[in-house]
Every structure is written in C-alpha cells, then in structure tokens.
Coordinates of C-alpha atoms and ligand atoms in Angstrom, one line a residue:
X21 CA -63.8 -220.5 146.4
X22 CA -67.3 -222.3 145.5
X23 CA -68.8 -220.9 142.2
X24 CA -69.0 -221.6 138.5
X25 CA -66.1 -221.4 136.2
X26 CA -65.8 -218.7 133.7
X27 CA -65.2 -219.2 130.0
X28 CA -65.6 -216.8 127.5
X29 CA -65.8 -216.9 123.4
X30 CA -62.1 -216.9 123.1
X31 CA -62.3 -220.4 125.0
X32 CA -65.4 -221.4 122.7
X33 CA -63.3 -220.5 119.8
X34 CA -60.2 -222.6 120.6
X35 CA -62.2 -225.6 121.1
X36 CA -64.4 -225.1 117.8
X37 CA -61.3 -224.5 115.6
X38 CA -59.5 -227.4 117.2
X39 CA -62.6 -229.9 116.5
X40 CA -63.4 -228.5 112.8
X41 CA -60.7 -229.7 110.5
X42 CA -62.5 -230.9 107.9
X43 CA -63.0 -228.0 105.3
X44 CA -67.0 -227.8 105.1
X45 CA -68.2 -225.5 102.1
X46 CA -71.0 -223.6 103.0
X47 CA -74.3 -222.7 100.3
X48 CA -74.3 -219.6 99.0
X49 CA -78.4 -220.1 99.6
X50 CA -80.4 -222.2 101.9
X51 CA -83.4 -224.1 101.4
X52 CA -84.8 -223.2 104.8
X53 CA -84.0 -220.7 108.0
X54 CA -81.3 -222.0 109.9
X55 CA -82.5 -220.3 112.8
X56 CA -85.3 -217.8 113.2
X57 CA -86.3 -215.4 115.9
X58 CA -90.6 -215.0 116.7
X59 CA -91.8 -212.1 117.7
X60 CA -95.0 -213.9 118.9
X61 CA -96.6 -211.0 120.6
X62 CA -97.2 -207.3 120.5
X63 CA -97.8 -207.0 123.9
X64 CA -95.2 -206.2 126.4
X65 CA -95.5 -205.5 130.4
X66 CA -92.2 -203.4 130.3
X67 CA -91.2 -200.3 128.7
X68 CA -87.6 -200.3 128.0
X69 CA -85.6 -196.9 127.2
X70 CA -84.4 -198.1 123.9
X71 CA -86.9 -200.4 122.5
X72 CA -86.7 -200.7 119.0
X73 CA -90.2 -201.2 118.4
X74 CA -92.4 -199.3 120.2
X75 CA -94.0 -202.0 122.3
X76 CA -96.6 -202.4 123.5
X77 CA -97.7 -202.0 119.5
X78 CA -101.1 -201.9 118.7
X79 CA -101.1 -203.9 115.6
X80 CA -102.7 -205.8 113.5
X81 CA -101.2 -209.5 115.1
X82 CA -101.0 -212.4 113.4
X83 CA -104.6 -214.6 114.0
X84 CA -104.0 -217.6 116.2
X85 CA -104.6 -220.1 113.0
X86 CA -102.0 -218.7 110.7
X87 CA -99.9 -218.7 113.8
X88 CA -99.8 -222.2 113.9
X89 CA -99.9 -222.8 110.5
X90 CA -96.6 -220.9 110.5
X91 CA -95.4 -223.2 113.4
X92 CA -96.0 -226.3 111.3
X93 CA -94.4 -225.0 108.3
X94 CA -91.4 -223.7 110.0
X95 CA -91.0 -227.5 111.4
X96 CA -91.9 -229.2 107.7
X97 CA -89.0 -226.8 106.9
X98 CA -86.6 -228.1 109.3
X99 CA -85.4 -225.2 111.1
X100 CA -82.7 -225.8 113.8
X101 CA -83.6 -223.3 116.5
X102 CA -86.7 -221.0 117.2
X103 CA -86.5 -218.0 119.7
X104 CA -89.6 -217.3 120.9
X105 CA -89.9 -213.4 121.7
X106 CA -92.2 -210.7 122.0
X107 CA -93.4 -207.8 123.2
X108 CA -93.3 -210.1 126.3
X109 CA -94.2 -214.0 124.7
X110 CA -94.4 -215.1 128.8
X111 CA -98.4 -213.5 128.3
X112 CA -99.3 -214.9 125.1
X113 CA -102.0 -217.4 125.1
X114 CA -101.2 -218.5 121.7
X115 CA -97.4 -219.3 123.4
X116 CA -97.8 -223.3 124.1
X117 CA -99.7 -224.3 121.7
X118 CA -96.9 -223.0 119.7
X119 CA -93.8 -224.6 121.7
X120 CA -95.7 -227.9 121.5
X121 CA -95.7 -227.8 118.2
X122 CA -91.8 -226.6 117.6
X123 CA -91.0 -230.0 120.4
X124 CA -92.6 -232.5 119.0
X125 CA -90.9 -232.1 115.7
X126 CA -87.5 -231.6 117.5
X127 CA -87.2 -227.8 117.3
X128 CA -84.8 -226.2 119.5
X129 CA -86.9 -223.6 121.8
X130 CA -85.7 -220.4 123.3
X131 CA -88.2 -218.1 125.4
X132 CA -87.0 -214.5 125.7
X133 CA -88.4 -212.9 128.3
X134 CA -88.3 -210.0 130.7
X135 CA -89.9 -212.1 133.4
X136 CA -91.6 -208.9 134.5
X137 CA -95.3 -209.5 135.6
X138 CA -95.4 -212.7 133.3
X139 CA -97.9 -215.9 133.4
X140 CA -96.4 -218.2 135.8
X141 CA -99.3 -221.0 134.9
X142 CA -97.9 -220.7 131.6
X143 CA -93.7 -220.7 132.7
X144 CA -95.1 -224.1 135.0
X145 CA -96.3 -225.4 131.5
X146 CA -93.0 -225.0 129.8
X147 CA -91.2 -226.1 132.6
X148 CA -93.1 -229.8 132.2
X149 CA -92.1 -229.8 128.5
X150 CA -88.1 -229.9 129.8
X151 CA -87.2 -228.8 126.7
X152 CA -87.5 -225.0 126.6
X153 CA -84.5 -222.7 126.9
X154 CA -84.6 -219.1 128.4
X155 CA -83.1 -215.7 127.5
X156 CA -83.9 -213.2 130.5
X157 CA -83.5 -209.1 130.2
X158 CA -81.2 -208.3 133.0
X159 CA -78.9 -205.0 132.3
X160 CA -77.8 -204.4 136.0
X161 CA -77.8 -206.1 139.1
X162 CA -78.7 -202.7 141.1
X163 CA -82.5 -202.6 141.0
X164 CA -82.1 -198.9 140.6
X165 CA -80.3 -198.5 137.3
X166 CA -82.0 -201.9 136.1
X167 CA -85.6 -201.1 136.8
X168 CA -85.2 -197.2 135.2
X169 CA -83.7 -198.7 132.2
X170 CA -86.5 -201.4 131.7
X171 CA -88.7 -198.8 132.5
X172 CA -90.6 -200.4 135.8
X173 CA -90.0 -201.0 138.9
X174 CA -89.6 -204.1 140.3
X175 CA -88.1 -205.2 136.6
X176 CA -84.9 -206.6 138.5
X177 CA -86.7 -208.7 140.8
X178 CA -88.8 -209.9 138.4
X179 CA -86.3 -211.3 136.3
X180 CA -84.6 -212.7 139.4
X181 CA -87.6 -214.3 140.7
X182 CA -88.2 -216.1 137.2
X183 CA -84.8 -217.8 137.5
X184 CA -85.8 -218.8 141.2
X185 CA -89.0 -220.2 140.2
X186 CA -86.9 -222.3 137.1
X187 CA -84.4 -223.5 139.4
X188 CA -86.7 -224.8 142.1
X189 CA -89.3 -226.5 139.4
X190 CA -87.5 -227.4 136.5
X191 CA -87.8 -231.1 135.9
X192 CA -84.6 -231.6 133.9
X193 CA -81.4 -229.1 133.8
X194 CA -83.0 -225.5 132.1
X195 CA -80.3 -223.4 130.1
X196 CA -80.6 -220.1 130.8
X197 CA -78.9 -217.0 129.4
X198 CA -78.5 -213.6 130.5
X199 CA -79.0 -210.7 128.0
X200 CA -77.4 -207.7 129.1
X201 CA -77.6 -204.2 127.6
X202 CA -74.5 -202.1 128.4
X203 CA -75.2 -198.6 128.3
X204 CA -73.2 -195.3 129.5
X205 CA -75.1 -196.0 132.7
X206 CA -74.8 -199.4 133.8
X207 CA -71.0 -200.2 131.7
X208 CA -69.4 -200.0 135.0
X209 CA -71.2 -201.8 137.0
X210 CA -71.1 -205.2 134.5
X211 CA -68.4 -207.0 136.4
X212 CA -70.9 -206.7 139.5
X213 CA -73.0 -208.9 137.5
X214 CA -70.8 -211.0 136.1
X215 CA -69.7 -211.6 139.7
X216 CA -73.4 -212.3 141.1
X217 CA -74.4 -215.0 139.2
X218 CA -71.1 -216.5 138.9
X219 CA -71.0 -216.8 142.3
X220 CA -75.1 -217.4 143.0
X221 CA -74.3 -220.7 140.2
X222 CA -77.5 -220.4 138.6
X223 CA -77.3 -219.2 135.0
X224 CA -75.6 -220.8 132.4
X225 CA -74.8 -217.9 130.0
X226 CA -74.0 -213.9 130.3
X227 CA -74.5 -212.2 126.6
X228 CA -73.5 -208.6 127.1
X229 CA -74.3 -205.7 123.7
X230 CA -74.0 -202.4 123.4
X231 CA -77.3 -200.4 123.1
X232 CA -78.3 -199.4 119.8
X233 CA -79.7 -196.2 119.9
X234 CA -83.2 -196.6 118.1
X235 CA -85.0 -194.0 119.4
X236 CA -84.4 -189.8 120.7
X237 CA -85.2 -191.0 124.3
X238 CA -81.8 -193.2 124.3
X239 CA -80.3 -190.0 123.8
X240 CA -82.0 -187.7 125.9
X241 CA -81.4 -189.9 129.0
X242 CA -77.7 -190.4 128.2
X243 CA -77.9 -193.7 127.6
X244 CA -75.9 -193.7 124.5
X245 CA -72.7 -195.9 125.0
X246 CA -69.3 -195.3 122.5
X247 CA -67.0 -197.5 121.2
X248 CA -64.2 -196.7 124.0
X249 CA -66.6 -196.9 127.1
X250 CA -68.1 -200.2 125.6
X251 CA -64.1 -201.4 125.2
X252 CA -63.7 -200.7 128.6
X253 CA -66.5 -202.4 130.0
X254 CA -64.9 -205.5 128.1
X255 CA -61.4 -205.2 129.2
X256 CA -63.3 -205.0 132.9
X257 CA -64.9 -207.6 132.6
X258 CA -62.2 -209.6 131.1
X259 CA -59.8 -208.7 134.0
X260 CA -62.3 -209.9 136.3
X261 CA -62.6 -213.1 135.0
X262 CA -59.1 -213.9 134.6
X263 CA -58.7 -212.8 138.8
X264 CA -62.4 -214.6 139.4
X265 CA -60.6 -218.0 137.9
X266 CA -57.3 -218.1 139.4
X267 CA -59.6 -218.6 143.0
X268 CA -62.0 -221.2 140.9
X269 CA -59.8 -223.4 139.5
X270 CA -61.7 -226.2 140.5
X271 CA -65.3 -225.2 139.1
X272 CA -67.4 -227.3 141.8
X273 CA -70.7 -225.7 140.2
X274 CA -69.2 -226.0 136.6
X275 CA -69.2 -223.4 134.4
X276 CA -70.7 -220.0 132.9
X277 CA -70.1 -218.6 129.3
X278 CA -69.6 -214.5 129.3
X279 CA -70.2 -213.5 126.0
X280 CA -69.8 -209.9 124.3
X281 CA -72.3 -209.5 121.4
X282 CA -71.2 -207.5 118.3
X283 CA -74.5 -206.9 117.0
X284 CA -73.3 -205.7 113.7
X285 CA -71.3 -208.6 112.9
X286 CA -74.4 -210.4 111.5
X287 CA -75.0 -207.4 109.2
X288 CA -71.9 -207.1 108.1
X289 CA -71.4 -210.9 107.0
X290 CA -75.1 -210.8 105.3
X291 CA -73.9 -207.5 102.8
X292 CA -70.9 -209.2 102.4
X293 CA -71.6 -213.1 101.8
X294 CA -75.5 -211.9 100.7
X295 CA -76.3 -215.3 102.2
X296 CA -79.2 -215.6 104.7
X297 CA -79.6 -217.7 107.7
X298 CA -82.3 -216.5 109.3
X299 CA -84.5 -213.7 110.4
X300 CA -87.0 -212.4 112.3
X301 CA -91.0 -212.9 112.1
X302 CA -92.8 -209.5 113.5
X303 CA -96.3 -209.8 115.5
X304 CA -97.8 -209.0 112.3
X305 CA -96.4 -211.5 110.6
X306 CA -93.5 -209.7 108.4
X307 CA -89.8 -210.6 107.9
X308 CA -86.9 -208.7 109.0
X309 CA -83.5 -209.6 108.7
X310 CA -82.4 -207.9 112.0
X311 CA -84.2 -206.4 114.6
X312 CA -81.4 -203.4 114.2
X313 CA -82.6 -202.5 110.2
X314 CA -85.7 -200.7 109.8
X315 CA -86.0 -202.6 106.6
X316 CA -88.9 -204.7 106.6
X317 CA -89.4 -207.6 103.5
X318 CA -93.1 -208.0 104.1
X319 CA -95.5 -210.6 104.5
X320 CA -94.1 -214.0 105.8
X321 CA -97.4 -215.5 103.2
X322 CA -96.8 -213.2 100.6
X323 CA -96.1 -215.6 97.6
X324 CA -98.4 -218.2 99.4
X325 CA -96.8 -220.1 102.3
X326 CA -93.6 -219.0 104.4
X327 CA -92.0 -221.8 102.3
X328 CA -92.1 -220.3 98.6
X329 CA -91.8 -216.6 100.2
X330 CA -88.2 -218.0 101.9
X331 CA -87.9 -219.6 98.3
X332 CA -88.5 -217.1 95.9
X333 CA -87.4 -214.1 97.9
X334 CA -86.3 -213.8 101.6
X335 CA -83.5 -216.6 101.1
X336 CA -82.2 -213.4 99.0
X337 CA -82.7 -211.1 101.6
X338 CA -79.2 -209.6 101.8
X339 CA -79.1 -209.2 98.2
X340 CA -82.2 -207.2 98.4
X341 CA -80.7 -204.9 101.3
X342 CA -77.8 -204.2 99.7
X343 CA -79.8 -202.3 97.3
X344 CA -80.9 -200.0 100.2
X345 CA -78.3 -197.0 100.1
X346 CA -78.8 -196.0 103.8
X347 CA -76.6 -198.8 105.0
X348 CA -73.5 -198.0 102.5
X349 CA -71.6 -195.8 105.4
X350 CA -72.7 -198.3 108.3
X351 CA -69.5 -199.9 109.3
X352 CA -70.1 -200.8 112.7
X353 CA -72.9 -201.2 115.8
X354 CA -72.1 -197.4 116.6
X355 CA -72.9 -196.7 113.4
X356 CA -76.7 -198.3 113.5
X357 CA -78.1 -194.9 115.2
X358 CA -77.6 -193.0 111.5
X359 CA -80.9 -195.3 110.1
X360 CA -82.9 -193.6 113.4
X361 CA -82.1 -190.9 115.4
X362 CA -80.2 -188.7 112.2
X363 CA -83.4 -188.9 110.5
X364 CA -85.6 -187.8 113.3
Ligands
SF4_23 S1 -89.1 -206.2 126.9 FE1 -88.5 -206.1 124.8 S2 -90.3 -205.6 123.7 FE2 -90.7 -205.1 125.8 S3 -90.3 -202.9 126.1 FE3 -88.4 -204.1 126.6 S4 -87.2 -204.2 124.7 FE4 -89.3 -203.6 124.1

C-alpha cells in the first residue's frame, strides 16, 4: 500500500534514549527561554467551543515597535524555537516583519494557525522565507463535527486548503503538524484522521490532546472528554497504526509522527523541578507559563527589558506558582477544569 509510515513517541523515545548516553546535567535556571510561544494577535477569524481566551479579545495589544523590540531581544537572547500564535497570527500585519527578524538570527519559526479565512499574500511571504514551520487546527476530518467545534463553517476546508496551497508553493520541504483536539465528540472518529493524511502523504506530524475544559460552554455542549474515553481514543489509534504498518512496511512517502499530548505533563515537571523553560507572551504583552493556568506574571517589560524581567523573575516562574494554592489538588489534565468551570 502507498502512504507514509507511521511512528509514534514510543519509537521517538527508543531512538533518543539509545543516542543519549552521556549523562548531561541540566540547570536548575536558565539564562534565557528555551523555547517560547507568541501570542502575536488578539484577533481571531474562528470561534472555537473551548477557547481558553476569549478571542477575538479586545485588548490593549502590544504597539508594533515594542513588538519588534521584543523580537530582537528574544534573538540577542538566543532562544531556540519561537511559535508564532494568535488569535489567528495568519492576519497580523505585524507577522513578517516579525519572522524576518526571528530568521535572520537563526530562530526556529512555527506558525500556528487555523487557516480559516487567513491572508494568503502573507502565507506566499512565508512560504519564500523556506524556513517557517506550521501547526494547523484540525480536530476531525468530518466537516460537520470539525467546523461546529471551531465554531465556522467551512473551518475544515480551510485548514485543508492551507496545506494544499503549502504543498503546491513551498520552495523547499515545509514541516507541518496537525493539532488535534479530542473531545467526547470527535474521540471516535481520530483513527479516520489519522488514516487520511497518512494515506493523502502530506503532513509530517499528528499531535492529538484532550480538551481542557476552560469555559461552561465546553460543558454545556458535551464536549468534555474523561480519562477512559481519552484512553480509548489512544488504544484506537494505536491499534490502527500497528494494522496501518504491517501493509506499509516499505514507507514509499516516508513517514508521519502520531503524537498524544499530555498537556499536564509540563505543569507537573515545572512544580516539581521549579525550573522554567519557557512560556507564553499574551497579545498584551504579559507572561504565562501555560496557556492551561489562569495565572498571569505580568508585563514581559516590567523590570525594563524582557531580559532582566526573565532574569530577575520569570526564570522563577514555577517557584512563584507554587505559591498559588489552587493548583495543590491538580494532579492531572482532567484536573485543569477545577481552576475554571468550579469557580464559575
Ligand atoms: S483559533 Fe485559537 S484563538 Fe482562535 S478561537 Fe480557536 S482556540 Fe481561540
């Protein structure tokens, strides 16, 4: 059968443990973000079910100039990898100035988009750089259960067309992931899209997470997905792939990486190692060290520049969360809906 071989974190695991012997002592604190997600824009074309933060926000957004003064201190920092998200960053005029300045100091770039009624002058821009990277929403391949929870319609072809439009114009090899949400609705219909673009050849990733209920209208639409049905939407998955393989031996397209995401895990190894990689920048300019904690450190120029705030505080982030006694009985993802809907 012609299509891309599967592999999955176990896989990625097995060749990262065989090719790490050397025992590498981590800081307890970094000097810099290893990685860092942008929310460069408060403005969003779609209006998913279980957004965590009320997009489209009418905010106060960070002013074009401190953008970029941002940009070139997040480079003079040397930060591995920048994801570039919104709101929807694929309408944000401030967008390429900002990429340009994250490639030509080497700066890995990923755009994470919806690829619902974006820019396509702007995705033709990108696409000349070679460098860029995309994420792209996709939680079901039937347009029906998609486009209700992304709240349009016409949100699965969209996204479908934007990988199109890659494919046929990219100038060099583009990576592009998958970022599916699993919720009771669409769980059972993930090996369906696992199977279409394994076969179709033309993404390079699948990340599948359970939805994080953030808001009463992920409950109120049933949307809410437990431990068990998310465990069974893996062990699906994971029996497709092992039937989908024995017919693919022979990967003639090469291969796709399924990934489950355990949202929490980050979280979890933050209060427990209180060491910070990362984080993410709001549209207003404030630090957050996950999207999936209401708690918000403040302003990225607080002290000054993004460099002494890092410095003299948000490279202590976890130690300053830990304080926060709402997250002493979160134990897991399915635990994340106590900080939202229990205090509704
Ligand atoms: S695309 Fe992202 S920011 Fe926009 S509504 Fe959906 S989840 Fe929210």
């Amino acid at each position: 059968m012609i299509g891309k071989r599967i592999i999955t974190q176990e896989d990625i695991n097995i060749f990262l443990n065989d090719g790490l012997n050397s025992p590498f002592k981590i800081p307890s604190k970094f000097s810099a973000p290893i990685s860092l997600i942008w929310e460069v824009t408060g403005n969003c074309n779609s209006n998913c079910i279980y957004c965590s933060g009320s997009f489209p926000k009418h905010i106060n957004e960070m002013k074009k100039t401190d953008k970029i003064k941002l940009a070139k201190e997040i480079c003079d920092m040397k930060v591995f990898m920048i994801s570039l998200s919104g709101g929807e960053p694929l309408i944000s005029h401030d967008l390429l100035e900002l990429v340009n300045i994250f490639i030509e100091n080497d700066v890995s770039i990923m755009i994470c988009t919806s690829g619902y009624r974006i820019n396509y002058s702007i995705v033709d821009a990108l696409l000349r750089l070679k460098k860029v990277s995309f994420n792209i929403s996709i939680d079901s391949i039937n347009d029906e259960i998609n486009d209700f929870q992304r709240g349009r319609v016409g949100a699965l072809k969209g996204a479908l067309n934007l990988i199109e439009y890659i494919r046929n114009n990219e100038l060099t090899d583009t990576f592009i992931s998958i970022e599916s949400v699993a919720t009771r609705k669409n769980y059972s219909g993930m090996t369906d899209l696992v199977e279409y673009f394994s076969k179709n050849c033309n993404v390079n990733e699948i990340r599948i997470q359970p939805v994080v209920t953030m808001n009463k209208d992920v409950v109120e639409n049933e949307l809410e997905i437990s431990k068990e049905e998310f465990k069974n939407c893996m062990i699906n998955v994971k029996k497709f792939i092992e039937e989908y393989n024995s017919v693919v031996s022979e990967p003639s397209e090469g291969y796709i990486c399924v990934r489950f995401v355990d949202q929490f895990k980050m979280i979890k190894n933050g209060l427990e190692t209180e060491r910070t990689w990362g984080g993410i920048i709001t549209p207003q300019g404030e630090f957050l060290l996950s999207v999936y904690l209401p708690s918000n450190l403040g302003s990225v120029f607080e002290l000054g520049t993004f460099r002494e705030t890092w410095n003299k505080k948000f490279s202590d982030g976890w130690k300053i969360l830990k304080k926060d006694s709402n997250l002493s009985n979160i134990n897991c993802v399915y635990d994340l809906r106590k900080l939202y809907v229990d205090v509704l």
